[in-house]
């Protein structure tokens, strides 16, 4: 099958979160199954590209969109990237979505409208790059319009008309919906028939994610539990009704871990390698991390780690509120992240009050992220919701049992230490409440004091297989079903 994976970010070129990791790994895992896979993303200003340019294709201006170009790049491992180059829209400082100060770009509808339109075009006989996809796989709201454009192309072709690709959209986070004023539809070439409540209308505005959900041939999300949760009002973010209606095409497929990047036995970013068979390097990583972060190492204190977006979603407020109690009980805390300004300031204050036992690094730092996974004793991830979550998987295979909430992919990937099924790999809170977080911390502190109990948790986590192959097979089966339908 020819599969186009359309995305707004891909590690290591550009990454703001888990979507970047998934975009780097899943398309390659699909290619390893024998499919002809290419990835489409914008050519942002600050990307460092390696590989060989093997094609350049012009995209004519249309409506509000200036002329653009598709750069076909063969990466060193043979994987094909199509980079959508349109410097006016994409060559800017900051993240894919906004300026360095965090504000969204005001023309995001145009920017991601073009990305979606080109993704759809590659699924039609009018493909600009001499390669027509059978499947266009969209991801989150930035490519949410692609399924709609494909549906429009199919309708225009009529019965027996030209073949148009099937479409699938993956929800990585339902909280981000790509909502813009309804009049934006005029400039984005979106026909009036699809602007109603059965189309992309969302409380009087237009939602790119809703367009994807209503027009894709299939919808997936990144864990089975999240696929159920988003059909309820609590975690449906106003789209639960749409998802219930489309439940027959909605599937939950758990993400995997890219073990070429995340493997403690073979990770150039950490101080010492270690594995299930030879675990002693883990302690060296703790020493190195405490040293790097300037933490007091005169006693062996339990070291808790946190890497991620500092937001309400991630339950970071629970950590902040519980931190003083943790420190009183002899814990240390190492934090890497950025996000909410108030949370950032509160962490900075905590560090200032306890410089020997708290280290806070604000910003994005790939090597420190690996070092925290390797060097911490326990990883904190008490998310309010978590579509999949990758850090809890990384921490399990790095022998760093996580504290998580029973939600989304956390529920699907972590087994509680007290589980009667045995083989606990972490500490699971029933709900994201302060008392439950504090209780999970108590359980972790107590377990850590018993080397036998702790080692059994670590080993059970390190034995887990979170590779991408099983997920890629599930996507592949779904694509095949779509093409047969
Ligand atoms: P989300 O996508 O919701 O942010 P995930 O757990 O799926 O959460 O993925 C987050 C990814 O981003 C992980 O690879 C994590 O290591 C990485 N990450 C998050 N914040 C940082 C940071 N400040 N520095 C380095 N890596 C980070
Ligand atoms: C999102 C989710 C996260 C998930 C990631 C990759 O950013 O918040 O839970 O792991 O996408 O699918």
Short mmCIF file of N, CA, C and O in Angstrom, two decimals, residues 300-410:
data_model
loop_
_atom_site.label_atom_id
_atom_site.label_comp_id
_atom_site.label_asym_id
_atom_site.label_seq_id
_atom_site.Cartn_x
_atom_site.Cartn_y
_atom_site.Cartn_z
N UNK A 300 21.76 8.78 50.25
CA UNK A 300 21.01 8.23 49.12
C UNK A 300 19.51 8.51 49.26
O UNK A 300 18.77 7.73 49.82
N UNK A 301 19.08 9.65 48.74
CA UNK A 301 17.65 9.99 48.80
C UNK A 301 16.94 9.49 47.55
O UNK A 301 17.54 9.39 46.49
N UNK A 302 15.64 9.25 47.69
CA UNK A 302 14.86 8.81 46.53
C UNK A 302 14.67 9.99 45.59
O UNK A 302 14.20 11.06 45.99
N UNK A 303 15.02 9.79 44.32
CA UNK A 303 15.00 10.89 43.35
C UNK A 303 13.80 10.74 42.41
O UNK A 303 13.69 9.74 41.68
N UNK A 304 12.91 11.71 42.45
CA UNK A 304 11.72 11.71 41.58
C UNK A 304 12.00 12.60 40.37
O UNK A 304 12.55 13.69 40.52
N UNK A 305 11.61 12.14 39.18
CA UNK A 305 11.85 12.91 37.96
C UNK A 305 10.56 13.30 37.27
O UNK A 305 9.53 12.61 37.38
N UNK A 306 10.62 14.41 36.56
CA UNK A 306 9.48 14.88 35.76
C UNK A 306 10.02 15.50 34.49
O UNK A 306 10.91 16.36 34.53
N UNK A 307 9.52 15.03 33.34
CA UNK A 307 9.88 15.62 32.05
C UNK A 307 8.57 15.84 31.31
O UNK A 307 7.79 14.90 31.16
N UNK A 308 8.31 17.04 30.84
CA UNK A 308 7.11 17.19 30.04
C UNK A 308 6.58 18.60 30.02
O UNK A 308 7.18 19.52 30.57
N UNK A 309 5.45 18.71 29.36
CA UNK A 309 4.78 20.00 29.31
C UNK A 309 4.22 20.30 30.70
O UNK A 309 3.57 19.44 31.31
N UNK A 310 4.50 21.49 31.20
CA UNK A 310 4.02 21.85 32.53
C UNK A 310 2.61 22.43 32.38
O UNK A 310 2.42 23.62 32.16
N UNK A 311 1.64 21.54 32.45
CA UNK A 311 0.25 21.96 32.21
C UNK A 311 -0.69 21.24 33.17
O UNK A 311 -0.32 20.25 33.82
N UNK A 312 -1.91 21.75 33.21
CA UNK A 312 -2.99 21.15 33.98
C UNK A 312 -3.23 19.71 33.49
O UNK A 312 -3.43 18.80 34.29
N UNK A 313 -3.19 19.51 32.16
CA UNK A 313 -3.39 18.15 31.61
C UNK A 313 -2.48 17.14 32.29
O UNK A 313 -2.89 16.03 32.63
N UNK A 314 -1.23 17.54 32.51
CA UNK A 314 -0.25 16.60 33.02
C UNK A 314 -0.31 16.48 34.55
O UNK A 314 0.54 15.81 35.15
N UNK A 315 -1.25 17.16 35.20
CA UNK A 315 -1.39 17.06 36.66
C UNK A 315 -0.21 17.68 37.40
O UNK A 315 0.07 17.31 38.55
N UNK A 316 0.46 18.62 36.76
CA UNK A 316 1.66 19.21 37.35
C UNK A 316 1.33 19.97 38.64
O UNK A 316 2.13 20.03 39.57
N UNK A 317 0.11 20.50 38.72
CA UNK A 317 -0.30 21.20 39.94
C UNK A 317 -0.33 20.24 41.14
O UNK A 317 -0.05 20.64 42.27
N UNK A 318 -0.64 18.96 40.89
CA UNK A 318 -0.64 17.99 42.00
C UNK A 318 0.78 17.79 42.52
O UNK A 318 1.00 17.65 43.73
N UNK A 319 1.72 17.78 41.59
CA UNK A 319 3.13 17.60 41.99
C UNK A 319 3.59 18.82 42.80
O UNK A 319 4.20 18.68 43.86
N UNK A 320 3.23 20.01 42.29
CA UNK A 320 3.63 21.23 43.00
C UNK A 320 3.06 21.25 44.41
O UNK A 320 3.76 21.57 45.38
N UNK A 321 1.79 20.87 44.51
CA UNK A 321 1.14 20.93 45.82
C UNK A 321 1.68 19.85 46.77
O UNK A 321 1.64 20.02 47.98
N UNK A 322 2.19 18.75 46.20
CA UNK A 322 2.67 17.67 47.06
C UNK A 322 4.17 17.74 47.34
O UNK A 322 4.69 16.98 48.15
N UNK A 323 4.86 18.67 46.67
CA UNK A 323 6.33 18.65 46.67
C UNK A 323 6.94 18.85 48.06
O UNK A 323 7.86 18.13 48.44
N UNK A 324 6.40 19.82 48.82
CA UNK A 324 7.01 20.08 50.14
C UNK A 324 6.95 18.84 51.02
O UNK A 324 7.89 18.51 51.71
N UNK A 325 5.81 18.13 50.98
CA UNK A 325 5.68 16.92 51.79
C UNK A 325 6.68 15.86 51.34
O UNK A 325 7.28 15.16 52.15
N UNK A 326 6.87 15.75 50.02
CA UNK A 326 7.83 14.76 49.51
C UNK A 326 9.23 15.08 50.02
O UNK A 326 9.97 14.20 50.45
N UNK A 327 9.57 16.38 49.98
CA UNK A 327 10.92 16.78 50.40
C UNK A 327 11.11 16.53 51.89
O UNK A 327 12.17 16.05 52.32
N UNK A 328 10.06 16.82 52.68
CA UNK A 328 10.14 16.56 54.13
C UNK A 328 10.45 15.11 54.41
O UNK A 328 11.10 14.77 55.41
N UNK A 329 9.97 14.23 53.51
CA UNK A 329 10.20 12.80 53.74
C UNK A 329 11.49 12.30 53.11
O UNK A 329 11.69 11.11 52.96
N UNK A 330 12.33 13.25 52.72
CA UNK A 330 13.65 12.85 52.26
C UNK A 330 13.79 12.68 50.76
O UNK A 330 14.82 12.19 50.29
N UNK A 331 12.77 13.07 50.00
CA UNK A 331 12.87 12.90 48.54
C UNK A 331 13.67 14.04 47.91
O UNK A 331 13.86 15.09 48.52
N UNK A 332 14.12 13.80 46.69
CA UNK A 332 14.67 14.86 45.85
C UNK A 332 13.86 14.89 44.56
O UNK A 332 13.22 13.90 44.19
N UNK A 333 13.93 16.03 43.87
CA UNK A 333 13.08 16.21 42.69
C UNK A 333 13.87 16.86 41.57
O UNK A 333 14.53 17.89 41.78
N UNK A 334 13.82 16.27 40.39
CA UNK A 334 14.43 16.90 39.23
C UNK A 334 13.37 17.09 38.14
O UNK A 334 12.64 16.17 37.80
N UNK A 335 13.26 18.33 37.68
CA UNK A 335 12.18 18.71 36.78
C UNK A 335 12.76 19.29 35.49
O UNK A 335 13.65 20.14 35.53
N UNK A 336 12.23 18.83 34.35
CA UNK A 336 12.56 19.43 33.05
C UNK A 336 11.27 19.66 32.31
O UNK A 336 10.49 18.72 32.09
N UNK A 337 11.01 20.90 31.91
CA UNK A 337 9.80 21.13 31.16
C UNK A 337 9.57 22.60 30.91
O UNK A 337 10.33 23.45 31.36
N UNK A 338 8.50 22.85 30.19
CA UNK A 338 8.10 24.24 30.01
C UNK A 338 6.61 24.24 29.79
O UNK A 338 6.02 23.21 29.50
N UNK A 339 6.01 25.41 29.96
CA UNK A 339 4.56 25.49 29.78
C UNK A 339 4.00 26.65 30.56
O UNK A 339 4.52 27.77 30.50
N UNK A 340 2.97 26.34 31.33
CA UNK A 340 2.24 27.33 32.11
C UNK A 340 3.19 28.22 32.92
O UNK A 340 4.02 27.73 33.70
N UNK A 341 3.04 29.54 32.75
CA UNK A 341 3.97 30.48 33.38
C UNK A 341 3.90 30.42 34.91
O UNK A 341 4.93 30.50 35.59
N UNK A 342 2.69 30.25 35.45
CA UNK A 342 2.56 30.19 36.91
C UNK A 342 3.24 28.93 37.45
O UNK A 342 3.95 28.96 38.46
N UNK A 343 3.06 27.82 36.76
CA UNK A 343 3.71 26.58 37.21
C UNK A 343 5.23 26.71 37.11
O UNK A 343 5.95 26.25 38.01
N UNK A 344 5.70 27.32 36.05
CA UNK A 344 7.15 27.51 35.91
C UNK A 344 7.68 28.32 37.09
O UNK A 344 8.70 27.98 37.70
N UNK A 345 6.95 29.39 37.43
CA UNK A 345 7.40 30.26 38.52
C UNK A 345 7.38 29.51 39.84
O UNK A 345 8.28 29.64 40.68
N UNK A 346 6.34 28.67 40.05
CA UNK A 346 6.26 27.93 41.32
C UNK A 346 7.40 26.92 41.44
O UNK A 346 7.94 26.71 42.52
N UNK A 347 7.77 26.31 40.33
CA UNK A 347 8.91 25.39 40.38
C UNK A 347 10.19 26.15 40.69
O UNK A 347 11.03 25.69 41.47
N UNK A 348 10.34 27.32 40.08
CA UNK A 348 11.55 28.11 40.33
C UNK A 348 11.62 28.49 41.81
O UNK A 348 12.70 28.42 42.43
N UNK A 349 10.47 28.83 42.41
CA UNK A 349 10.45 29.16 43.85
C UNK A 349 10.82 27.95 44.70
O UNK A 349 11.57 28.06 45.68
N UNK A 350 10.28 26.79 44.31
CA UNK A 350 10.56 25.56 45.05
C UNK A 350 12.06 25.28 45.03
O UNK A 350 12.67 24.93 46.05
N UNK A 351 12.65 25.46 43.86
CA UNK A 351 14.09 25.22 43.72
C UNK A 351 14.88 26.21 44.58
O UNK A 351 15.85 25.84 45.24
N UNK A 352 14.42 27.46 44.58
CA UNK A 352 15.13 28.48 45.37
C UNK A 352 15.06 28.16 46.86
O UNK A 352 16.00 28.41 47.61
N UNK A 353 13.92 27.58 47.30
CA UNK A 353 13.79 27.24 48.72
C UNK A 353 14.62 26.01 49.08
O UNK A 353 15.04 25.87 50.22
N UNK A 354 14.79 25.09 48.11
CA UNK A 354 15.48 23.82 48.42
C UNK A 354 16.56 23.54 47.37
O UNK A 354 16.48 22.52 46.66
N UNK A 355 17.56 24.40 47.27
CA UNK A 355 18.52 24.22 46.17
C UNK A 355 19.28 22.89 46.23
O UNK A 355 19.72 22.39 45.20
N UNK A 356 19.40 22.31 47.41
CA UNK A 356 20.16 21.06 47.50
C UNK A 356 19.34 19.85 47.05
O UNK A 356 19.89 18.79 46.74
N UNK A 357 18.02 20.02 47.04
CA UNK A 357 17.18 18.85 46.78
C UNK A 357 16.21 18.99 45.62
O UNK A 357 15.48 18.05 45.31
N UNK A 358 16.16 20.16 45.02
CA UNK A 358 15.26 20.36 43.87
C UNK A 358 16.06 20.98 42.74
O UNK A 358 16.79 21.96 42.95
N UNK A 359 15.91 20.42 41.54
CA UNK A 359 16.55 21.01 40.37
C UNK A 359 15.49 21.21 39.30
O UNK A 359 14.76 20.28 38.96
N UNK A 360 15.39 22.43 38.80
CA UNK A 360 14.37 22.74 37.80
C UNK A 360 15.06 23.30 36.56
O UNK A 360 15.81 24.27 36.65
N UNK A 361 14.82 22.68 35.42
CA UNK A 361 15.35 23.20 34.16
C UNK A 361 14.16 23.53 33.28
O UNK A 361 13.37 22.64 32.94
N UNK A 362 14.02 24.80 32.96
CA UNK A 362 12.90 25.20 32.11
C UNK A 362 13.39 25.22 30.67
O UNK A 362 14.48 25.72 30.37
N UNK A 363 12.59 24.62 29.78
CA UNK A 363 13.00 24.58 28.37
C UNK A 363 12.96 23.16 27.85
O UNK A 363 12.47 22.25 28.53
N UNK A 364 13.46 22.98 26.64
CA UNK A 364 13.43 21.68 25.98
C UNK A 364 14.85 21.18 25.86
O UNK A 364 15.72 21.88 25.38
N UNK A 365 15.12 19.98 26.34
CA UNK A 365 16.49 19.49 26.35
C UNK A 365 16.48 17.96 26.22
O UNK A 365 16.20 17.24 27.18
N UNK A 366 16.76 17.51 25.01
CA UNK A 366 16.65 16.08 24.69
C UNK A 366 17.59 15.24 25.57
O UNK A 366 17.19 14.22 26.12
N UNK A 367 18.85 15.68 25.74
CA UNK A 367 19.77 14.81 26.47
C UNK A 367 19.40 14.76 27.95
O UNK A 367 19.42 13.69 28.57
N UNK A 368 19.01 15.90 28.51
CA UNK A 368 18.60 15.86 29.93
C UNK A 368 17.36 14.98 30.11
O UNK A 368 17.23 14.27 31.12
N UNK A 369 16.47 14.99 29.11
CA UNK A 369 15.28 14.13 29.21
C UNK A 369 15.70 12.66 29.34
O UNK A 369 15.19 11.92 30.18
N UNK A 370 16.66 12.25 28.53
CA UNK A 370 17.15 10.86 28.61
C UNK A 370 17.83 10.61 29.96
O UNK A 370 17.68 9.54 30.56
N UNK A 371 18.60 11.62 30.41
CA UNK A 371 19.34 11.43 31.68
C UNK A 371 18.39 11.33 32.87
O UNK A 371 18.69 10.62 33.85
N UNK A 372 17.27 12.04 32.80
CA UNK A 372 16.30 11.93 33.90
C UNK A 372 15.64 10.55 33.88
O UNK A 372 15.50 9.90 34.92
N UNK A 373 15.27 10.09 32.68
CA UNK A 373 14.68 8.74 32.60
C UNK A 373 15.64 7.71 33.18
O UNK A 373 15.23 6.76 33.84
N UNK A 374 16.93 7.88 32.90
CA UNK A 374 17.92 6.89 33.34
C UNK A 374 18.31 7.07 34.80
O UNK A 374 18.57 6.09 35.50
N UNK A 375 18.38 8.33 35.27
CA UNK A 375 18.97 8.60 36.58
C UNK A 375 17.98 8.70 37.72
O UNK A 375 18.35 8.51 38.88
N UNK A 376 16.71 9.00 37.43
CA UNK A 376 15.74 9.12 38.52
C UNK A 376 15.37 7.73 39.04
O UNK A 376 15.54 6.73 38.35
N UNK A 377 14.85 7.69 40.27
CA UNK A 377 14.33 6.42 40.79
C UNK A 377 12.90 6.20 40.34
O UNK A 377 12.49 5.08 40.07
N UNK A 378 12.14 7.30 40.28
CA UNK A 378 10.69 7.17 40.05
C UNK A 378 10.26 8.34 39.18
O UNK A 378 10.75 9.47 39.35
N UNK A 379 9.36 8.10 38.22
CA UNK A 379 8.95 9.14 37.28
C UNK A 379 7.53 9.61 37.61
O UNK A 379 6.65 8.79 37.91
N UNK A 380 7.29 10.91 37.57
CA UNK A 380 5.97 11.46 37.95
C UNK A 380 5.14 11.83 36.71
O UNK A 380 5.57 12.64 35.89
N UNK A 381 3.97 11.25 36.59
CA UNK A 381 3.10 11.55 35.44
C UNK A 381 1.63 11.41 35.84
O UNK A 381 0.90 10.58 35.30
N UNK A 382 1.19 12.26 36.80
CA UNK A 382 -0.19 12.11 37.31
C UNK A 382 -1.22 12.84 36.43
O UNK A 382 -2.02 13.64 36.91
N UNK A 383 -1.21 12.54 35.13
CA UNK A 383 -2.02 13.31 34.16
C UNK A 383 -3.52 13.24 34.45
O UNK A 383 -4.03 12.21 34.90
N UNK A 384 -4.21 14.33 34.13
CA UNK A 384 -5.69 14.32 34.23
C UNK A 384 -6.26 13.53 33.08
O UNK A 384 -7.27 12.86 33.21
N UNK A 385 -5.65 13.68 31.90
CA UNK A 385 -5.97 12.78 30.79
C UNK A 385 -4.68 12.58 30.01
O UNK A 385 -3.79 13.44 30.06
N UNK A 386 -4.57 11.47 29.35
CA UNK A 386 -3.34 11.18 28.62
C UNK A 386 -3.67 10.26 27.45
O UNK A 386 -3.85 9.07 27.64
N UNK A 387 -3.77 10.83 26.25
CA UNK A 387 -4.16 10.00 25.09
C UNK A 387 -3.32 8.73 25.00
O UNK A 387 -3.85 7.64 24.88
N UNK A 388 -2.02 8.88 25.05
CA UNK A 388 -1.15 7.70 25.18
C UNK A 388 -0.11 7.98 26.25
O UNK A 388 -0.09 7.35 27.28
N UNK A 389 0.75 8.95 25.96
CA UNK A 389 1.87 9.20 26.87
C UNK A 389 3.03 8.32 26.47
O UNK A 389 2.86 7.12 26.22
N UNK A 390 4.18 8.91 26.36
CA UNK A 390 5.37 8.13 26.00
C UNK A 390 6.31 8.01 27.19
O UNK A 390 6.97 7.00 27.39
N UNK A 391 6.39 9.07 28.00
CA UNK A 391 7.37 9.05 29.08
C UNK A 391 7.16 7.94 30.09
O UNK A 391 8.12 7.43 30.66
N UNK A 392 5.91 7.53 30.31
CA UNK A 392 5.70 6.42 31.26
C UNK A 392 6.23 5.12 30.67
O UNK A 392 6.65 4.22 31.41
N UNK A 393 6.24 5.03 29.33
CA UNK A 393 6.80 3.81 28.72
C UNK A 393 8.32 3.88 28.78
O UNK A 393 8.98 2.90 29.14
N UNK A 394 8.88 5.06 28.41
CA UNK A 394 10.33 5.20 28.51
C UNK A 394 10.78 4.87 29.93
O UNK A 394 11.76 4.16 30.13
N UNK A 395 10.09 5.41 30.92
CA UNK A 395 10.58 5.24 32.28
C UNK A 395 10.51 3.77 32.69
O UNK A 395 11.42 3.28 33.37
N UNK A 396 9.49 3.04 32.26
CA UNK A 396 9.44 1.61 32.62
C UNK A 396 10.64 0.86 32.03
O UNK A 396 11.30 0.10 32.74
N UNK A 397 10.93 1.10 30.75
CA UNK A 397 12.06 0.33 30.19
C UNK A 397 13.41 0.84 30.69
O UNK A 397 14.41 0.15 30.56
N UNK A 398 13.42 2.02 31.31
CA UNK A 398 14.66 2.52 31.92
C UNK A 398 14.74 2.16 33.41
O UNK A 398 15.58 2.70 34.14
N UNK A 399 13.85 1.29 33.88
CA UNK A 399 13.91 0.86 35.27
C UNK A 399 13.57 1.97 36.25
O UNK A 399 14.07 2.00 37.37
N UNK A 400 12.69 2.88 35.84
CA UNK A 400 12.30 4.03 36.65
C UNK A 400 10.77 3.99 36.81
O UNK A 400 10.05 4.63 36.06
N UNK A 401 10.28 3.19 37.76
CA UNK A 401 8.82 3.00 37.85
C UNK A 401 8.07 4.33 37.94
O UNK A 401 8.47 5.22 38.69
N UNK A 402 7.01 4.48 37.16
CA UNK A 402 6.28 5.75 37.16
C UNK A 402 5.08 5.78 38.11
O UNK A 402 4.49 4.75 38.42
N UNK A 403 4.75 6.98 38.55
CA UNK A 403 3.47 7.23 39.23
C UNK A 403 2.54 7.83 38.19
O UNK A 403 2.86 8.87 37.61
N UNK A 404 1.44 7.17 37.89
CA UNK A 404 0.53 7.64 36.84
C UNK A 404 -0.91 7.59 37.33
O UNK A 404 -1.22 7.01 38.37
N UNK A 405 -1.79 8.20 36.54
CA UNK A 405 -3.23 8.13 36.80
C UNK A 405 -3.82 7.02 35.93
O UNK A 405 -3.30 6.75 34.85
N UNK A 406 -4.91 6.43 36.39
CA UNK A 406 -5.56 5.40 35.57
C UNK A 406 -6.38 6.09 34.47
O UNK A 406 -7.58 6.24 34.57
N UNK A 407 -5.71 6.54 33.44
CA UNK A 407 -6.41 7.20 32.34
C UNK A 407 -5.66 6.93 31.03
O UNK A 407 -4.43 6.76 31.05
N UNK A 408 -6.40 6.89 29.94
CA UNK A 408 -5.81 6.77 28.60
C UNK A 408 -4.71 5.74 28.52
O UNK A 408 -4.78 4.64 29.07
N UNK A 409 -3.64 6.14 27.82
CA UNK A 409 -2.53 5.21 27.60
C UNK A 409 -1.77 4.87 28.86
O UNK A 409 -1.05 3.87 28.90
N UNK A 410 -1.94 5.69 29.91
CA UNK A 410 -1.28 5.35 31.18
C UNK A 410 -1.93 4.08 31.75
O UNK A 410 -1.24 3.17 32.20
#
